[in-house]
Each structure stands twice: as C-alpha cells, then as structure tokens.
Amino acid sequence: SLTAKKSSSNGNKEIKLPSQSSRSLQSFNQIISSNQAATKPEGKQSTQAVRITTDIEPMKAKPNFAFAESDKPKRYIIYMAIREKKESNFVRGLGKCNAASEAVRNCFQMDQTRHVTLYEGNLTSDQVHNLAFRGDFEMIKIELDGWKPWDSGCCLKLSRDSENALKDLLSKIDGLPAYGGKRPCDHISIYRKGHTNHPNPEREFARIRQATMSHQWGSVLGVEIRIKLLGSSYDECMTLAAC
C-alpha cells in the first residue's frame, strides 16, 4: 500500500493513504445542530473544570487504508481542513442560509467536510508518496469576506491576507509539480450545484446569497493540511501537516 510522510511539531511519521469510497450527505438539520458533549473529570478529588465541546472538527480519517497503486496519474485535491466554533458568526450564517431556501439543502457542504482547496491536479503514485510538508505547521485563522460572484454555488471568499497565507503554506509542500494543476486557496464552498436535481438551483443560490449579503461571516481555523482523491469520501485522506 502507498504511504507518505507527515510533518508536524512531533516529527516525521509514515502515514498510509486511504482508498476511495462513497459517503452519503448528512441532513442540513444534523449539520447545524448545536448538540454539545462534555468530558467529566475522573476522581472525586478532581477540581478540573468540565470542558464543553464547542468546535466542529474535521472528519476523522479512516485508519489503515491506502490508495491503490496506479501507473496512471489520478486527480487529487490538497486542502485545508477547518475547525468551526458552534457559537460563531460562521455557523449563524449557515442557519440564515437554511432559512433563505430549503430547496437546495442536498447541495449543502456537509458538516466536518468544509474546507479550503489549496491544490487540485493530476499526480502519480510516486509523486503522492513523496509529498512532505517542510517545517512546522501552526493553526491559522482564516478570515472570510462575503460571497464569491459565482452562479454555480454559494462560496465564501477569503480575505486577501488569508489567501496569501494559504498559498505560502502550499509552497512548503515538497514534491508538488512546479507547473500544472489549480492552486485556488481562495474560497470555502457552502453549497455546490453537483448534488441536486433541482430544475433551477442557480435561482436558489442567488436567493441565499442575497438573503445573507450583509452577514459578517467572521473566521474559521485551519487546523490540518490533507490530500484525498477528487470525489472520494473525506475520511479517506492523508494528513500532510497538523497543528
């Protein structure tokens, strides 16, 4: 099976790359639910405060999976997985989107999978095997700046500073081709057209953008750089760098 290097403050490890599979979308109501989990300290004498979970974390990667070896290049994406505060302008904005239109809920980017695409391109098995993040990786604040003017979905654009910071991080991944592929680093998809049979999703996307035009989306946190096959499940990925 194919493995690749992971770089973090804990040193270098070898990580197995997962294989492709399909995963059904969660319902929008599950996605924006505010259920919280608490961790109770052990022992009667403990004075440690109970920690309430207030973050939506990236989907956990499946252990012990690997991409199939291939002599032909395959399409991969490298992306920044994000952490979202449940009590935040970002999550409140998702609720406003839901209130604006129920017709395209199946286009909604499901919980724990929202991300910023850093790179999309064709890579060989050898290229993927040799990818490695150079240096240490620290959590990064990603500022949001309203909607992209795209008809094909609802995508939040990043501030210029956040876009440049992510492009800088992408440049620290050794083993990527010098040319070819896409390197957007500039948006987070909230709704994507490919998941619906609605006769006019563009109208619904425009309605959502208009209803939330004045909303201040705030920021999210970039916590992990991952790679996966385009179109595969988000738990079938390799971590290149994590904080």
PDB file of C-alpha atoms in Angstrom:
ATOM      1  CA  SER A   1       0.000   0.000   0.000  1.00  0.00           C
ATOM      2  CA  LEU A   2       1.039   3.583  -0.655  1.00  0.00           C
ATOM      3  CA  THR A   3       2.406   5.686   2.217  1.00  0.00           C
ATOM      4  CA  ALA A   4       3.597   9.268   2.524  1.00  0.00           C
ATOM      5  CA  LYS A   5       5.384  11.464   5.021  1.00  0.00           C
ATOM      6  CA  LYS A   6       3.562  13.609   7.562  1.00  0.00           C
ATOM      7  CA  SER A   7       5.240  16.662   9.046  1.00  0.00           C
ATOM      8  CA  SER A   8       4.273  18.287  12.331  1.00  0.00           C
ATOM      9  CA  SER A   9       5.857  19.533  15.511  1.00  0.00           C
ATOM     10  CA  ASN A  10       6.008  15.923  16.694  1.00  0.00           C
ATOM     11  CA  GLY A  11       8.397  14.882  13.922  1.00  0.00           C
ATOM     12  CA  ASN A  12       8.076  12.823  10.754  1.00  0.00           C
ATOM     13  CA  LYS A  13       5.894   9.746  10.506  1.00  0.00           C
ATOM     14  CA  GLU A  14       4.763   7.499   7.711  1.00  0.00           C
ATOM     15  CA  ILE A  15       1.031   7.687   7.052  1.00  0.00           C
ATOM     16  CA  LYS A  16      -0.961   5.297   4.879  1.00  0.00           C
ATOM     17  CA  LEU A  17      -3.122   6.809   2.193  1.00  0.00           C
ATOM     18  CA  PRO A  18      -6.792   5.732   2.176  1.00  0.00           C
ATOM     19  CA  SER A  19      -8.765   4.316  -0.742  1.00  0.00           C
ATOM     20  CA  GLN A  20     -11.841   5.686  -2.472  1.00  0.00           C
ATOM     21  CA  SER A  21     -15.441   5.100  -1.308  1.00  0.00           C
ATOM     22  CA  SER A  22     -18.770   6.949  -1.345  1.00  0.00           C
ATOM     23  CA  ARG A  23     -20.404   8.689   1.583  1.00  0.00           C
ATOM     24  CA  SER A  24     -23.959   9.989   1.774  1.00  0.00           C
ATOM     25  CA  LEU A  25     -24.649  13.585   2.792  1.00  0.00           C
ATOM     26  CA  GLN A  26     -25.960  14.292   6.280  1.00  0.00           C
ATOM     27  CA  SER A  27     -29.166  16.287   6.575  1.00  0.00           C
ATOM     28  CA  PHE A  28     -28.833  20.020   6.973  1.00  0.00           C
ATOM     29  CA  ASN A  29     -30.566  19.888  10.339  1.00  0.00           C
ATOM     30  CA  GLN A  30     -27.916  17.476  11.637  1.00  0.00           C
ATOM     31  CA  ILE A  31     -25.200  19.696  10.246  1.00  0.00           C
ATOM     32  CA  ILE A  32     -26.243  22.874  12.058  1.00  0.00           C
ATOM     33  CA  SER A  33     -27.369  21.177  15.279  1.00  0.00           C
ATOM     34  CA  SER A  34     -25.865  22.620  18.422  1.00  0.00           C
ATOM     35  CA  ASN A  35     -25.542  19.411  20.415  1.00  0.00           C
ATOM     36  CA  GLN A  36     -22.647  19.630  22.828  1.00  0.00           C
ATOM     37  CA  ALA A  37     -20.570  16.943  24.525  1.00  0.00           C
ATOM     38  CA  ALA A  38     -18.917  17.263  27.921  1.00  0.00           C
ATOM     39  CA  THR A  39     -15.925  15.446  29.343  1.00  0.00           C
ATOM     40  CA  LYS A  40     -16.297  14.681  33.042  1.00  0.00           C
ATOM     41  CA  PRO A  41     -13.090  14.716  35.102  1.00  0.00           C
ATOM     42  CA  GLU A  42     -12.205  11.476  36.822  1.00  0.00           C
ATOM     43  CA  GLY A  43     -11.978  11.112  40.589  1.00  0.00           C
ATOM     44  CA  LYS A  44     -13.914  12.792  43.347  1.00  0.00           C
ATOM     45  CA  GLN A  45     -10.960  14.970  44.324  1.00  0.00           C
ATOM     46  CA  SER A  46     -10.502  16.480  40.846  1.00  0.00           C
ATOM     47  CA  THR A  47     -11.011  20.237  40.623  1.00  0.00           C
ATOM     48  CA  GLN A  48     -10.588  20.375  36.845  1.00  0.00           C
ATOM     49  CA  ALA A  49     -13.414  22.260  35.126  1.00  0.00           C
ATOM     50  CA  VAL A  50     -15.714  20.307  32.828  1.00  0.00           C
ATOM     51  CA  ARG A  51     -14.773  21.025  29.207  1.00  0.00           C
ATOM     52  CA  ILE A  52     -17.693  21.679  26.864  1.00  0.00           C
ATOM     53  CA  THR A  53     -17.111  20.863  23.200  1.00  0.00           C
ATOM     54  CA  THR A  54     -17.839  23.994  21.165  1.00  0.00           C
ATOM     55  CA  ASP A  55     -15.984  23.144  17.950  1.00  0.00           C
ATOM     56  CA  ILE A  56     -16.987  21.369  14.751  1.00  0.00           C
ATOM     57  CA  GLU A  57     -13.849  19.421  13.904  1.00  0.00           C
ATOM     58  CA  PRO A  58     -12.774  17.966  10.538  1.00  0.00           C
ATOM     59  CA  MET A  59     -13.913  14.425   9.851  1.00  0.00           C
ATOM     60  CA  LYS A  60     -11.544  11.856  11.320  1.00  0.00           C
ATOM     61  CA  ALA A  61      -9.504   9.931   8.778  1.00  0.00           C
ATOM     62  CA  LYS A  62     -10.036   6.191   8.453  1.00  0.00           C
ATOM     63  CA  PRO A  63      -7.056   4.273   9.824  1.00  0.00           C
ATOM     64  CA  ASN A  64      -5.077   1.682   7.876  1.00  0.00           C
ATOM     65  CA  PHE A  65      -6.340   2.475   4.394  1.00  0.00           C
ATOM     66  CA  ALA A  66      -4.256   3.174   1.309  1.00  0.00           C
ATOM     67  CA  PHE A  67      -4.772   4.496  -2.199  1.00  0.00           C
ATOM     68  CA  ALA A  68      -4.408   1.754  -4.785  1.00  0.00           C
ATOM     69  CA  GLU A  69      -1.113   1.802  -6.648  1.00  0.00           C
ATOM     70  CA  SER A  70      -1.507   3.067 -10.187  1.00  0.00           C
ATOM     71  CA  ASP A  71       0.747   3.580 -13.178  1.00  0.00           C
ATOM     72  CA  LYS A  72      -1.521   6.383 -14.383  1.00  0.00           C
ATOM     73  CA  PRO A  73      -1.926   9.806 -12.739  1.00  0.00           C
ATOM     74  CA  LYS A  74      -5.104  10.386 -10.746  1.00  0.00           C
ATOM     75  CA  ARG A  75      -6.897  13.588  -9.754  1.00  0.00           C
ATOM     76  CA  TYR A  76      -6.180  14.686  -6.175  1.00  0.00           C
ATOM     77  CA  ILE A  77      -7.002  17.681  -4.047  1.00  0.00           C
ATOM     78  CA  ILE A  78      -4.860  19.086  -1.260  1.00  0.00           C
ATOM     79  CA  TYR A  79      -6.983  21.085   1.155  1.00  0.00           C
ATOM     80  CA  MET A  80      -7.034  22.897   4.465  1.00  0.00           C
ATOM     81  CA  ALA A  81      -9.411  21.171   6.859  1.00  0.00           C
ATOM     82  CA  ILE A  82     -11.110  23.671   9.151  1.00  0.00           C
ATOM     83  CA  ARG A  83     -12.403  23.933  12.696  1.00  0.00           C
ATOM     84  CA  GLU A  84     -15.614  25.894  13.275  1.00  0.00           C
ATOM     85  CA  LYS A  85     -16.934  27.307  16.534  1.00  0.00           C
ATOM     86  CA  LYS A  86     -20.559  26.269  17.037  1.00  0.00           C
ATOM     87  CA  GLU A  87     -21.316  29.646  18.625  1.00  0.00           C
ATOM     88  CA  SER A  88     -19.865  31.815  15.875  1.00  0.00           C
ATOM     89  CA  ASN A  89     -20.857  34.173  13.079  1.00  0.00           C
ATOM     90  CA  PHE A  90     -19.885  31.443  10.646  1.00  0.00           C
ATOM     91  CA  VAL A  91     -22.346  28.860  11.998  1.00  0.00           C
ATOM     92  CA  ARG A  92     -25.041  31.513  12.500  1.00  0.00           C
ATOM     93  CA  GLY A  93     -24.601  32.367   8.832  1.00  0.00           C
ATOM     94  CA  LEU A  94     -25.263  28.739   7.895  1.00  0.00           C
ATOM     95  CA  GLY A  95     -28.575  28.970   9.748  1.00  0.00           C
ATOM     96  CA  LYS A  96     -29.507  32.067   7.754  1.00  0.00           C
ATOM     97  CA  CYS A  97     -28.753  30.190   4.537  1.00  0.00           C
ATOM     98  CA  ASN A  98     -31.073  27.391   5.631  1.00  0.00           C
ATOM     99  CA  ALA A  99     -33.852  29.878   6.386  1.00  0.00           C
ATOM    100  CA  ALA A 100     -33.457  31.527   2.970  1.00  0.00           C
ATOM    101  CA  SER A 101     -34.046  28.366   0.941  1.00  0.00           C
ATOM    102  CA  GLU A 102     -34.893  24.756   1.731  1.00  0.00           C
ATOM    103  CA  ALA A 103     -34.984  23.685  -1.919  1.00  0.00           C
ATOM    104  CA  VAL A 104     -31.263  23.004  -2.314  1.00  0.00           C
ATOM    105  CA  ARG A 105     -30.373  21.543   1.077  1.00  0.00           C
ATOM    106  CA  ASN A 106     -28.883  18.495  -0.621  1.00  0.00           C
ATOM    107  CA  CYS A 107     -26.323  20.848  -2.203  1.00  0.00           C
ATOM    108  CA  PHE A 108     -25.070  21.876   1.228  1.00  0.00           C
ATOM    109  CA  GLN A 109     -21.461  21.006   2.053  1.00  0.00           C
ATOM    110  CA  MET A 110     -21.853  18.618   4.946  1.00  0.00           C
ATOM    111  CA  ASP A 111     -20.580  19.082   8.448  1.00  0.00           C
ATOM    112  CA  GLN A 112     -16.909  18.216   9.095  1.00  0.00           C
ATOM    113  CA  THR A 113     -16.076  18.447   5.370  1.00  0.00           C
ATOM    114  CA  ARG A 114     -15.987  22.197   4.732  1.00  0.00           C
ATOM    115  CA  HIS A 115     -12.503  23.183   3.649  1.00  0.00           C
ATOM    116  CA  VAL A 116     -10.311  25.411   1.506  1.00  0.00           C
ATOM    117  CA  THR A 117      -8.921  23.738  -1.603  1.00  0.00           C
ATOM    118  CA  LEU A 118      -5.229  24.552  -1.907  1.00  0.00           C
ATOM    119  CA  TYR A 119      -4.359  22.410  -4.925  1.00  0.00           C
ATOM    120  CA  GLU A 120      -6.192  20.264  -7.471  1.00  0.00           C
ATOM    121  CA  GLY A 121      -4.296  18.311 -10.082  1.00  0.00           C
ATOM    122  CA  ASN A 122      -3.140  15.007 -11.520  1.00  0.00           C
ATOM    123  CA  LEU A 123      -0.463  13.186  -9.526  1.00  0.00           C
ATOM    124  CA  THR A 124       1.208   9.817  -9.906  1.00  0.00           C
ATOM    125  CA  SER A 125       1.529   7.310  -7.067  1.00  0.00           C
ATOM    126  CA  ASP A 126       5.225   8.142  -6.762  1.00  0.00           C
ATOM    127  CA  GLN A 127       4.503  11.862  -6.514  1.00  0.00           C
ATOM    128  CA  VAL A 128       1.940  11.326  -3.767  1.00  0.00           C
ATOM    129  CA  HIS A 129       4.322   9.028  -1.925  1.00  0.00           C
ATOM    130  CA  ASN A 130       6.989  11.747  -1.888  1.00  0.00           C
ATOM    131  CA  LEU A 131       4.830  14.653  -0.716  1.00  0.00           C
ATOM    132  CA  ALA A 132       6.077  16.174   2.547  1.00  0.00           C
ATOM    133  CA  PHE A 133       5.380  19.412   4.410  1.00  0.00           C
ATOM    134  CA  ARG A 134       8.524  21.399   5.157  1.00  0.00           C
ATOM    135  CA  GLY A 135       8.824  22.742   8.705  1.00  0.00           C
ATOM    136  CA  ASP A 136       6.281  23.025  11.496  1.00  0.00           C
ATOM    137  CA  PHE A 137       2.619  23.786  10.984  1.00  0.00           C
ATOM    138  CA  GLU A 138       0.627  26.070  13.266  1.00  0.00           C
ATOM    139  CA  MET A 139      -3.126  26.640  13.328  1.00  0.00           C
ATOM    140  CA  ILE A 140      -4.098  29.521  11.047  1.00  0.00           C
ATOM    141  CA  LYS A 141      -7.006  31.965  11.308  1.00  0.00           C
ATOM    142  CA  ILE A 142      -8.899  32.180   8.011  1.00  0.00           C
ATOM    143  CA  GLU A 143     -10.843  35.420   7.566  1.00  0.00           C
ATOM    144  CA  LEU A 144     -13.959  35.417   5.373  1.00  0.00           C
ATOM    145  CA  ASP A 145     -15.100  38.282   3.144  1.00  0.00           C
ATOM    146  CA  GLY A 146     -18.592  37.618   1.753  1.00  0.00           C
ATOM    147  CA  TRP A 147     -19.696  35.628  -1.274  1.00  0.00           C
ATOM    148  CA  LYS A 148     -17.884  34.841  -4.485  1.00  0.00           C
ATOM    149  CA  PRO A 149     -19.943  36.081  -7.502  1.00  0.00           C
ATOM    150  CA  TRP A 150     -20.396  32.548  -8.847  1.00  0.00           C
ATOM    151  CA  ASP A 151     -23.708  31.188 -10.177  1.00  0.00           C
ATOM    152  CA  SER A 152     -22.777  27.517  -9.739  1.00  0.00           C
ATOM    153  CA  GLY A 153     -22.988  27.557  -5.945  1.00  0.00           C
ATOM    154  CA  CYS A 154     -22.550  29.587  -2.780  1.00  0.00           C
ATOM    155  CA  CYS A 155     -18.873  30.015  -1.975  1.00  0.00           C
ATOM    156  CA  LEU A 156     -17.396  32.289   0.669  1.00  0.00           C
ATOM    157  CA  LYS A 157     -14.310  34.176  -0.429  1.00  0.00           C
ATOM    158  CA  LEU A 158     -11.268  34.541   1.777  1.00  0.00           C
ATOM    159  CA  SER A 159      -9.644  37.828   2.678  1.00  0.00           C
ATOM    160  CA  ARG A 160      -6.585  38.656   0.615  1.00  0.00           C
ATOM    161  CA  ASP A 161      -4.299  38.159   3.619  1.00  0.00           C
ATOM    162  CA  SER A 162      -5.748  34.698   4.324  1.00  0.00           C
ATOM    163  CA  GLU A 163      -5.472  33.701   0.673  1.00  0.00           C
ATOM    164  CA  ASN A 164      -1.822  34.723   0.574  1.00  0.00           C
ATOM    165  CA  ALA A 165      -1.077  32.910   3.838  1.00  0.00           C
ATOM    166  CA  LEU A 166      -2.546  29.675   2.465  1.00  0.00           C
ATOM    167  CA  LYS A 167      -0.606  29.997  -0.776  1.00  0.00           C
ATOM    168  CA  ASP A 168       2.535  30.369   1.329  1.00  0.00           C
ATOM    169  CA  LEU A 169       1.704  27.147   3.187  1.00  0.00           C
ATOM    170  CA  LEU A 170       1.081  25.350  -0.110  1.00  0.00           C
ATOM    171  CA  SER A 171       4.572  26.373  -1.262  1.00  0.00           C
ATOM    172  CA  LYS A 172       6.012  24.462   1.716  1.00  0.00           C
ATOM    173  CA  ILE A 173       4.747  21.111   0.415  1.00  0.00           C
ATOM    174  CA  ASP A 174       7.733  19.473  -1.234  1.00  0.00           C
ATOM    175  CA  GLY A 175       7.079  17.123  -4.136  1.00  0.00           C
ATOM    176  CA  LEU A 176       4.320  19.024  -5.932  1.00  0.00           C
ATOM    177  CA  PRO A 177       4.841  19.697  -9.660  1.00  0.00           C
ATOM    178  CA  ALA A 178       6.164  23.170 -10.388  1.00  0.00           C
ATOM    179  CA  TYR A 179       3.553  23.646 -13.114  1.00  0.00           C
ATOM    180  CA  GLY A 180       0.040  22.447 -13.833  1.00  0.00           C
ATOM    181  CA  GLY A 181      -2.946  21.933 -11.608  1.00  0.00           C
ATOM    182  CA  LYS A 182      -5.079  24.536  -9.889  1.00  0.00           C
ATOM    183  CA  ARG A 183      -3.981  26.450  -6.780  1.00  0.00           C
ATOM    184  CA  PRO A 184      -7.049  28.463  -5.734  1.00  0.00           C
ATOM    185  CA  CYS A 185      -6.633  28.952  -1.942  1.00  0.00           C
ATOM    186  CA  ASP A 186      -9.464  31.497  -2.092  1.00  0.00           C
ATOM    187  CA  HIS A 187     -12.873  30.103  -1.032  1.00  0.00           C
ATOM    188  CA  ILE A 188     -14.958  27.771   1.131  1.00  0.00           C
ATOM    189  CA  SER A 189     -17.872  26.064  -0.630  1.00  0.00           C
ATOM    190  CA  ILE A 190     -21.158  26.168   1.302  1.00  0.00           C
ATOM    191  CA  TYR A 191     -23.475  24.974  -1.498  1.00  0.00           C
ATOM    192  CA  ARG A 192     -22.373  23.114  -4.630  1.00  0.00           C
ATOM    193  CA  LYS A 193     -24.533  22.513  -7.685  1.00  0.00           C
ATOM    194  CA  GLY A 194     -23.455  18.938  -8.332  1.00  0.00           C
ATOM    195  CA  HIS A 195     -25.630  17.416  -5.593  1.00  0.00           C
ATOM    196  CA  THR A 196     -29.122  18.391  -6.803  1.00  0.00           C
ATOM    197  CA  ASN A 197     -31.791  17.597  -9.384  1.00  0.00           C
ATOM    198  CA  HIS A 198     -33.483  20.950  -8.775  1.00  0.00           C
ATOM    199  CA  PRO A 199     -34.554  22.496 -12.116  1.00  0.00           C
ATOM    200  CA  ASN A 200     -33.085  25.904 -11.265  1.00  0.00           C
ATOM    201  CA  PRO A 201     -30.529  25.709  -8.450  1.00  0.00           C
ATOM    202  CA  GLU A 202     -28.868  28.935  -9.587  1.00  0.00           C
ATOM    203  CA  ARG A 203     -32.038  30.834  -8.611  1.00  0.00           C
ATOM    204  CA  GLU A 204     -31.955  29.318  -5.127  1.00  0.00           C
ATOM    205  CA  PHE A 205     -28.242  30.026  -4.732  1.00  0.00           C
ATOM    206  CA  ALA A 206     -28.864  33.664  -5.699  1.00  0.00           C
ATOM    207  CA  ARG A 207     -31.668  33.828  -3.124  1.00  0.00           C
ATOM    208  CA  ILE A 208     -29.355  32.523  -0.404  1.00  0.00           C
ATOM    209  CA  ARG A 209     -26.574  34.953  -1.285  1.00  0.00           C
ATOM    210  CA  GLN A 210     -28.998  37.883  -1.377  1.00  0.00           C
ATOM    211  CA  ALA A 211     -30.546  36.974   1.990  1.00  0.00           C
ATOM    212  CA  THR A 212     -27.125  36.851   3.648  1.00  0.00           C
ATOM    213  CA  MET A 213     -25.410  39.649   1.723  1.00  0.00           C
ATOM    214  CA  SER A 214     -24.919  41.813   4.818  1.00  0.00           C
ATOM    215  CA  HIS A 215     -23.938  38.966   7.158  1.00  0.00           C
ATOM    216  CA  GLN A 216     -20.481  39.196   8.695  1.00  0.00           C
ATOM    217  CA  TRP A 217     -19.060  35.672   8.467  1.00  0.00           C
ATOM    218  CA  GLY A 218     -16.077  36.195  10.711  1.00  0.00           C
ATOM    219  CA  SER A 219     -13.452  33.471  10.544  1.00  0.00           C
ATOM    220  CA  VAL A 220     -12.677  29.783  10.871  1.00  0.00           C
ATOM    221  CA  LEU A 221      -9.470  27.995  11.871  1.00  0.00           C
ATOM    222  CA  GLY A 222      -7.262  25.981   9.524  1.00  0.00           C
ATOM    223  CA  VAL A 223      -6.005  23.013  11.532  1.00  0.00           C
ATOM    224  CA  GLU A 224      -4.807  20.350   9.096  1.00  0.00           C
ATOM    225  CA  ILE A 225      -3.500  20.045   5.534  1.00  0.00           C
ATOM    226  CA  ARG A 226      -4.802  16.885   3.875  1.00  0.00           C
ATOM    227  CA  ILE A 227      -4.809  15.144   0.498  1.00  0.00           C
ATOM    228  CA  LYS A 228      -7.504  12.921  -0.989  1.00  0.00           C
ATOM    229  CA  LEU A 229      -8.701  11.676  -4.343  1.00  0.00           C
ATOM    230  CA  LEU A 230     -11.126  14.061  -6.003  1.00  0.00           C
ATOM    231  CA  GLY A 231     -14.664  12.819  -5.353  1.00  0.00           C
ATOM    232  CA  SER A 232     -13.721  10.366  -2.599  1.00  0.00           C
ATOM    233  CA  SER A 233     -15.004  10.432   0.970  1.00  0.00           C
ATOM    234  CA  TYR A 234     -13.488  12.999   3.301  1.00  0.00           C
ATOM    235  CA  ASP A 235     -12.449  10.346   5.808  1.00  0.00           C
ATOM    236  CA  GLU A 236     -10.275   8.705   3.148  1.00  0.00           C
ATOM    237  CA  CYS A 237      -7.369  11.098   3.232  1.00  0.00           C
ATOM    238  CA  MET A 238      -3.758  11.550   4.256  1.00  0.00           C
ATOM    239  CA  THR A 239      -2.580  14.254   6.634  1.00  0.00           C
ATOM    240  CA  LEU A 240       0.392  16.240   5.358  1.00  0.00           C
ATOM    241  CA  ALA A 241       0.568  18.653   8.291  1.00  0.00           C
ATOM    242  CA  ALA A 242      -1.366  19.169  11.532  1.00  0.00           C
ATOM    243  CA  CYS A 243      -1.156  21.525  14.480  1.00  0.00           C
TER     244      CYS A 243
END
